[in-house]
Amino acid sequence: MMPSRRLFAYGKQTYQSTSKLVVQHRNQLSRGYRVRKMAKSVLTPATKQGMLVGSSSFLVGSYLIRQYNVANAQEKPNAASRIDEDRYTASAVVSEIVNKMEGKSLKDLDITIYQYQVCPFCCKVRAFLDYHNIPYTIVEVNPMTKAEIKSLDTPYKKVPVVICNGVQLNDSSVIVTTLAQVLAKINGTDYPFEKSEESWRRYVDEVFVRRIPPNIYRSFSEAMKSFEYISEKNEFSLGQKYFSIYGGSLVMWGVSKKLKQKYEIEDERQAIYNCANDWTTALGEKHYMGGSAPNLADLAVYGILSSIEGLDTFNDLCHETQIGEYYYRMKDVVGECSGTHKIN
């Protein structure tokens, strides 16, 4: 017999044997007694706990693995995303947006951001918009279904996605680069991109942000605190919050170990302290990397740090490095959120 036929024969035999046993038990036991007996023998405390952890891990693990795939690795441009190879100094769609703005002001920009509230890359984009006091609409994406992104009819499935005057922009650095150029054009100038600014923006995307997940999930207790924070910021339902705190914490605690290996991190706390020290050392006596006012690198650093404000990692950063004074200075100049949530 072929292996597939042997497997079929074995399955058939097993099914027939099982069916006979079922008939025998059905004849011997009443329905109520049978249910009670099964419940006592199968649904033990250990089994219930296993079912809870398993279902929680499945549901929430998929959520944060999706979410922090965005936060753990540099965003990868998609062929259909209409972005340039250089994510930090050029954008091909600036003229298309600006042409629609002829005779209009900054307030006439029509911007919608599709986001996760605590995604570091989404926080980068919001930091830029809030600093420039640009009105925008926030669409919170369901991390389980991503239905809001699917409604855009695009193969690009990551966040953030921004729709600016009908033009779709993907990838946080491309979004910020494009909007910086649009603002400059509206004001009759060109954005003064500088090499040092570009280098630091790359550092944020390729080094700094990758140190966040191994830190906020480095132990099970820290992972639980992180998920409590995430569930509150995302306004999860009671069920989603329960699953995320217990199931998601377990999953991401394990994932964080793999991320340490992937990025060759020995001591995750020291690694993120090094990033903060690199930044403050380069900052020197300046208030901002941009000099008298924040530049795009400043907004990128502030953005990713704002995604973890209040967590142990953030508190330790402020205590062990000089980044805290800089962060709160930036928070003052960025100001309040200039966006409004879309109500479905």
Short mmCIF file of C-alpha atoms in Angstrom, two decimals:
data_model
loop_
_atom_site.label_atom_id
_atom_site.label_comp_id
_atom_site.label_asym_id
_atom_site.label_seq_id
_atom_site.Cartn_x
_atom_site.Cartn_y
_atom_site.Cartn_z
CA MET A 1 0.00 0.00 0.00
CA MET A 2 1.03 3.56 -0.54
CA PRO A 3 1.67 5.53 2.69
CA SER A 4 -1.44 7.62 2.11
CA ARG A 5 -3.58 4.48 1.74
CA ARG A 6 -2.13 2.95 4.89
CA LEU A 7 -2.89 6.18 6.72
CA PHE A 8 -6.44 6.15 5.40
CA ALA A 9 -6.93 2.50 6.44
CA TYR A 10 -5.55 3.22 9.90
CA GLY A 11 -7.83 6.23 10.27
CA LYS A 12 -10.86 4.24 9.17
CA GLN A 13 -10.07 1.43 11.61
CA THR A 14 -9.58 3.90 14.45
CA TYR A 15 -12.84 5.66 13.61
CA GLN A 16 -14.78 2.36 13.60
CA SER A 17 -13.24 1.28 16.92
CA THR A 18 -14.00 4.62 18.49
CA SER A 19 -17.57 4.54 17.18
CA LYS A 20 -18.16 1.15 18.85
CA LEU A 21 -16.88 2.47 22.17
CA VAL A 22 -19.13 5.50 21.91
CA VAL A 23 -22.18 3.31 21.28
CA GLN A 24 -21.31 1.13 24.27
CA HIS A 25 -20.92 4.09 26.60
CA ARG A 26 -24.07 5.72 25.27
CA ASN A 27 -26.02 2.58 26.11
CA GLN A 28 -24.54 2.36 29.58
CA LEU A 29 -24.68 5.99 30.71
CA SER A 30 -27.42 8.54 30.78
CA ARG A 31 -26.69 11.82 29.04
CA GLY A 32 -26.50 13.86 32.26
CA TYR A 33 -24.26 11.36 34.00
CA ARG A 34 -22.03 11.16 30.94
CA VAL A 35 -21.57 14.93 30.80
CA ARG A 36 -20.82 15.19 34.51
CA LYS A 37 -18.33 12.36 34.33
CA MET A 38 -16.54 13.91 31.36
CA ALA A 39 -16.45 17.31 33.01
CA LYS A 40 -14.87 15.92 36.16
CA SER A 41 -12.30 13.82 34.33
CA VAL A 42 -11.37 16.26 31.56
CA LEU A 43 -11.91 19.78 32.88
CA THR A 44 -9.46 19.60 35.74
CA PRO A 45 -7.91 22.87 37.06
CA ALA A 46 -4.71 22.08 35.18
CA THR A 47 -6.63 21.51 31.94
CA LYS A 48 -8.58 24.73 32.33
CA GLN A 49 -5.37 26.65 32.95
CA GLY A 50 -3.78 25.07 29.90
CA MET A 51 -6.77 25.95 27.73
CA LEU A 52 -6.67 29.54 28.98
CA VAL A 53 -2.96 29.97 28.36
CA GLY A 54 -3.18 28.28 24.98
CA SER A 55 -6.08 30.37 23.71
CA SER A 56 -4.61 33.55 25.16
CA SER A 57 -1.26 32.90 23.56
CA PHE A 58 -2.83 32.21 20.19
CA LEU A 59 -5.00 35.32 20.15
CA VAL A 60 -2.66 37.84 21.66
CA GLY A 61 0.57 36.38 20.42
CA SER A 62 -0.59 37.06 16.88
CA TYR A 63 -1.42 40.62 17.91
CA LEU A 64 1.92 41.66 19.35
CA ILE A 65 4.02 39.65 16.96
CA ARG A 66 2.28 41.63 14.23
CA GLN A 67 2.51 44.88 16.11
CA TYR A 68 6.12 44.60 17.18
CA ASN A 69 7.31 43.18 13.91
CA VAL A 70 6.68 46.78 13.01
CA ALA A 71 8.58 48.02 16.01
CA ASN A 72 11.41 45.49 16.13
CA ALA A 73 12.70 45.75 12.61
CA GLN A 74 13.27 48.48 10.08
CA GLU A 75 10.16 48.95 8.01
CA LYS A 76 10.50 47.35 4.62
CA PRO A 77 9.23 49.33 1.62
CA ASN A 78 6.59 47.62 -0.46
CA ALA A 79 6.50 47.74 -4.25
CA ALA A 80 3.02 49.22 -4.15
CA SER A 81 3.77 51.79 -1.48
CA ARG A 82 4.83 54.62 -3.80
CA ILE A 83 7.99 55.45 -1.89
CA ASP A 84 11.51 56.28 -2.96
CA GLU A 85 14.61 54.24 -2.28
CA ASP A 86 15.90 57.05 -0.09
CA ARG A 87 13.50 57.19 2.83
CA TYR A 88 15.15 60.14 4.52
CA THR A 89 15.78 62.86 1.92
CA ALA A 90 13.34 62.58 -0.99
CA SER A 91 9.76 61.77 -1.90
CA ALA A 92 8.26 61.40 -5.36
CA VAL A 93 4.73 62.39 -4.33
CA VAL A 94 5.40 65.82 -2.80
CA SER A 95 4.42 67.72 -5.96
CA GLU A 96 1.21 65.69 -6.26
CA ILE A 97 0.17 66.71 -2.75
CA VAL A 98 1.35 70.32 -3.05
CA ASN A 99 -0.48 70.83 -6.36
CA LYS A 100 -3.71 70.07 -4.56
CA MET A 101 -2.82 72.71 -1.97
CA GLU A 102 -2.51 75.66 -4.37
CA GLY A 103 -4.04 78.72 -2.77
CA LYS A 104 -4.61 76.88 0.50
CA SER A 105 -2.95 76.87 3.92
CA LEU A 106 -1.50 74.28 6.23
CA LYS A 107 -4.85 73.85 7.94
CA ASP A 108 -6.29 72.61 4.64
CA LEU A 109 -4.13 69.47 4.64
CA ASP A 110 -6.42 66.44 4.84
CA ILE A 111 -4.48 63.81 6.79
CA THR A 112 -5.61 60.49 8.21
CA ILE A 113 -3.25 58.14 10.05
CA TYR A 114 -3.95 54.43 10.42
CA GLN A 115 -2.10 53.33 13.53
CA TYR A 116 -1.58 51.31 16.70
CA GLN A 117 -1.55 53.74 19.62
CA VAL A 118 1.71 52.50 21.18
CA CYS A 119 3.59 51.47 18.03
CA PRO A 120 6.91 53.40 18.13
CA PHE A 121 6.81 54.11 14.40
CA CYS A 122 3.28 55.48 14.69
CA CYS A 123 4.41 57.62 17.62
CA LYS A 124 7.16 59.06 15.40
CA VAL A 125 4.60 60.25 12.85
CA ARG A 126 2.27 61.67 15.49
CA ALA A 127 5.19 63.53 17.10
CA PHE A 128 5.85 65.29 13.79
CA LEU A 129 2.19 66.20 13.25
CA ASP A 130 1.69 67.35 16.85
CA TYR A 131 4.86 69.47 16.85
CA HIS A 132 3.69 71.31 13.73
CA ASN A 133 0.14 71.49 15.09
CA ILE A 134 -1.26 69.86 11.94
CA PRO A 135 -4.85 68.63 12.31
CA TYR A 136 -5.29 64.94 11.47
CA THR A 137 -7.72 62.09 11.91
CA ILE A 138 -6.70 58.96 13.81
CA VAL A 139 -7.99 55.54 12.79
CA GLU A 140 -7.06 52.88 15.35
CA VAL A 141 -6.37 49.61 13.55
CA ASN A 142 -7.70 46.39 15.02
CA PRO A 143 -4.51 44.34 15.59
CA MET A 144 -6.34 41.04 15.19
CA THR A 145 -8.14 41.66 11.90
CA LYS A 146 -6.47 44.78 10.44
CA ALA A 147 -9.84 45.43 8.82
CA GLU A 148 -9.19 49.18 8.66
CA ILE A 149 -6.03 48.65 6.60
CA LYS A 150 -7.76 46.09 4.37
CA SER A 151 -10.41 48.68 3.55
CA LEU A 152 -7.70 50.74 1.81
CA ASP A 153 -7.38 48.01 -0.84
CA THR A 154 -3.59 47.96 -0.67
CA PRO A 155 -1.10 45.08 -0.36
CA TYR A 156 0.78 47.07 2.30
CA LYS A 157 -0.46 45.77 5.67
CA LYS A 158 1.77 47.51 8.21
CA VAL A 159 1.22 50.63 10.28
CA PRO A 160 1.49 53.52 10.13
CA VAL A 161 -0.26 54.37 6.88
CA VAL A 162 -1.10 58.00 6.15
CA ILE A 163 -3.55 59.31 3.59
CA CYS A 164 -2.61 62.91 2.75
CA ASN A 165 -4.91 64.74 0.34
CA GLY A 166 -5.86 61.43 -1.21
CA VAL A 167 -2.25 60.19 -1.57
CA GLN A 168 -1.29 57.08 0.39
CA LEU A 169 2.04 57.16 2.22
CA ASN A 170 3.58 54.06 3.82
CA ASP A 171 6.58 53.65 6.13
CA SER A 172 7.03 56.13 8.98
CA SER A 173 10.28 57.65 7.75
CA VAL A 174 8.89 58.16 4.26
CA ILE A 175 5.76 59.71 5.75
CA VAL A 176 7.77 62.18 7.84
CA THR A 177 10.15 62.99 4.96
CA THR A 178 7.23 63.64 2.62
CA LEU A 179 5.27 65.79 5.07
CA ALA A 180 8.38 67.83 5.95
CA GLN A 181 8.83 68.64 2.27
CA VAL A 182 5.14 69.43 1.83
CA LEU A 183 5.21 71.88 4.75
CA ALA A 184 8.28 73.58 3.37
CA LYS A 185 6.71 73.88 -0.10
CA ILE A 186 3.53 75.37 1.34
CA ASN A 187 5.73 78.00 3.03
CA GLY A 188 7.56 78.66 -0.22
CA THR A 189 10.87 76.96 0.66
CA ASP A 190 12.62 73.60 0.47
CA TYR A 191 13.28 71.47 3.53
CA PRO A 192 16.98 71.77 4.48
CA PHE A 193 17.92 68.09 4.80
CA GLU A 194 21.28 67.57 6.49
CA LYS A 195 23.54 64.54 6.53
CA SER A 196 23.77 64.38 10.33
CA GLU A 197 19.98 64.49 10.63
CA GLU A 198 19.67 61.64 8.14
CA SER A 199 22.29 59.58 9.99
CA TRP A 200 20.50 59.92 13.31
CA ARG A 201 17.13 59.07 11.78
CA ARG A 202 18.66 55.89 10.41
CA TYR A 203 20.15 55.16 13.83
CA VAL A 204 16.72 55.44 15.42
CA ASP A 205 15.16 53.05 12.88
CA GLU A 206 17.99 50.54 12.70
CA VAL A 207 19.37 50.50 16.26
CA PHE A 208 17.50 52.44 18.95
CA VAL A 209 13.98 51.16 18.29
CA ARG A 210 15.19 47.56 18.13
CA ARG A 211 16.33 47.79 21.74
CA ILE A 212 12.80 48.46 23.00
CA PRO A 213 11.04 45.05 22.79
CA PRO A 214 13.83 43.02 24.46
CA ASN A 215 13.64 45.50 27.35
CA ILE A 216 9.92 45.90 27.89
CA TYR A 217 9.46 42.10 27.70
CA ARG A 218 12.74 41.03 29.36
CA SER A 219 10.95 39.27 32.26
CA PHE A 220 7.45 37.89 32.64
CA SER A 221 6.56 40.56 35.23
CA GLU A 222 7.77 43.37 32.96
CA ALA A 223 5.92 41.82 30.04
CA MET A 224 2.69 41.84 32.08
CA LYS A 225 3.19 45.51 32.99
CA SER A 226 3.81 46.31 29.33
CA PHE A 227 0.62 44.57 28.27
CA GLU A 228 -1.37 46.34 30.96
CA TYR A 229 -0.04 49.60 29.52
CA ILE A 230 -0.75 48.54 25.93
CA SER A 231 -4.28 47.37 26.71
CA GLU A 232 -5.07 50.67 28.47
CA LYS A 233 -3.62 52.84 25.71
CA ASN A 234 -5.46 50.87 23.03
CA GLU A 235 -8.69 50.88 25.05
CA PHE A 236 -9.09 47.11 24.80
CA SER A 237 -12.33 45.46 25.85
CA LEU A 238 -12.30 43.50 29.12
CA GLY A 239 -11.85 40.22 27.23
CA GLN A 240 -9.07 41.54 25.03
CA LYS A 241 -7.34 43.05 28.05
CA TYR A 242 -7.50 39.76 29.98
CA PHE A 243 -6.15 37.73 27.07
CA SER A 244 -3.42 40.24 26.25
CA ILE A 245 -2.07 40.58 29.78
CA TYR A 246 -1.74 36.85 30.42
CA GLY A 247 -1.40 35.22 27.02
CA GLY A 248 0.47 38.01 25.26
CA SER A 249 2.92 38.44 28.12
CA LEU A 250 3.90 34.79 27.96
CA VAL A 251 4.35 34.84 24.20
CA MET A 252 6.33 38.08 24.00
CA TRP A 253 8.55 37.11 26.92
CA GLY A 254 9.66 34.21 24.74
CA VAL A 255 9.89 36.33 21.59
CA SER A 256 12.11 38.87 23.37
CA LYS A 257 14.72 36.15 23.96
CA LYS A 258 14.83 35.43 20.25
CA LEU A 259 15.15 39.14 19.46
CA LYS A 260 18.17 39.36 21.77
CA GLN A 261 19.82 36.59 19.78
CA LYS A 262 18.79 38.08 16.45
CA TYR A 263 20.30 41.48 17.23
CA GLU A 264 23.22 40.01 19.24
CA ILE A 265 22.26 41.77 22.46
CA GLU A 266 23.89 40.47 25.64
CA ASP A 267 22.52 42.92 28.23
CA GLU A 268 19.30 44.50 26.97
CA ARG A 269 19.25 47.29 29.57
CA GLN A 270 22.83 48.29 28.89
CA ALA A 271 22.13 48.17 25.15
CA ILE A 272 19.32 50.72 25.40
CA TYR A 273 21.35 52.82 27.88
CA ASN A 274 24.10 52.92 25.25
CA CYS A 275 21.63 54.26 22.68
CA ALA A 276 20.48 56.99 25.05
CA ASN A 277 24.09 57.86 25.91
CA ASP A 278 25.05 57.99 22.23
CA TRP A 279 22.27 60.52 21.69
CA THR A 280 22.94 62.75 24.70
CA THR A 281 26.69 62.71 24.05
CA ALA A 282 26.14 63.88 20.49
CA LEU A 283 23.67 66.45 21.78
CA GLY A 284 26.27 68.03 24.04
CA GLU A 285 25.18 71.41 25.35
CA LYS A 286 22.49 71.85 22.70
CA HIS A 287 18.85 71.68 23.67
CA TYR A 288 18.01 69.86 20.45
CA MET A 289 19.95 68.05 17.76
CA GLY A 290 18.46 70.61 15.39
CA GLY A 291 20.02 73.44 17.39
CA SER A 292 17.54 76.08 18.49
CA ALA A 293 14.56 73.94 17.46
CA PRO A 294 13.92 70.20 17.05
CA ASN A 295 14.67 68.61 13.69
CA LEU A 296 13.36 65.33 12.28
CA ALA A 297 15.92 63.31 14.26
CA ASP A 298 14.73 64.91 17.51
CA LEU A 299 11.13 64.06 16.68
CA ALA A 300 12.11 60.48 15.84
CA VAL A 301 13.87 59.93 19.19
CA TYR A 302 11.08 61.57 21.12
CA GLY A 303 8.48 59.56 19.20
CA ILE A 304 9.87 56.13 19.97
CA LEU A 305 10.50 56.99 23.62
CA SER A 306 6.95 58.31 24.03
CA SER A 307 5.70 54.81 23.16
CA ILE A 308 7.16 53.45 26.42
CA GLU A 309 6.71 56.41 28.77
CA GLY A 310 5.70 55.09 32.18
CA LEU A 311 7.14 51.60 31.76
CA ASP A 312 10.07 50.28 33.82
CA THR A 313 12.38 50.56 30.83
CA PHE A 314 11.58 54.26 30.42
CA ASN A 315 11.95 54.93 34.15
CA ASP A 316 15.31 53.16 34.24
CA LEU A 317 16.47 55.11 31.19
CA CYS A 318 15.67 58.38 32.90
CA HIS A 319 17.41 57.28 36.09
CA GLU A 320 20.55 55.77 34.56
CA THR A 321 21.13 58.21 31.68
CA GLN A 322 20.66 61.91 30.88
CA ILE A 323 17.85 61.26 28.38
CA GLY A 324 15.04 62.18 30.80
CA GLU A 325 15.71 65.93 30.86
CA TYR A 326 15.87 65.98 27.07
CA TYR A 327 12.69 63.91 26.73
CA TYR A 328 10.56 66.19 28.90
CA ARG A 329 11.97 69.25 27.14
CA MET A 330 10.82 67.71 23.87
CA LYS A 331 7.45 66.83 25.35
CA ASP A 332 6.88 70.47 26.20
CA VAL A 333 7.66 71.72 22.68
CA VAL A 334 5.75 68.94 20.89
CA GLY A 335 2.67 69.85 22.85
CA GLU A 336 -0.77 68.30 22.91
CA CYS A 337 -2.09 65.87 20.33
CA SER A 338 -3.49 67.77 17.33
CA GLY A 339 -5.35 64.72 16.03
CA THR A 340 -8.89 63.52 16.62
CA HIS A 341 -10.04 59.92 16.72
CA LYS A 342 -12.44 58.78 14.06
CA ILE A 343 -15.68 57.50 15.56
CA ASN A 344 -17.12 54.54 13.68
#
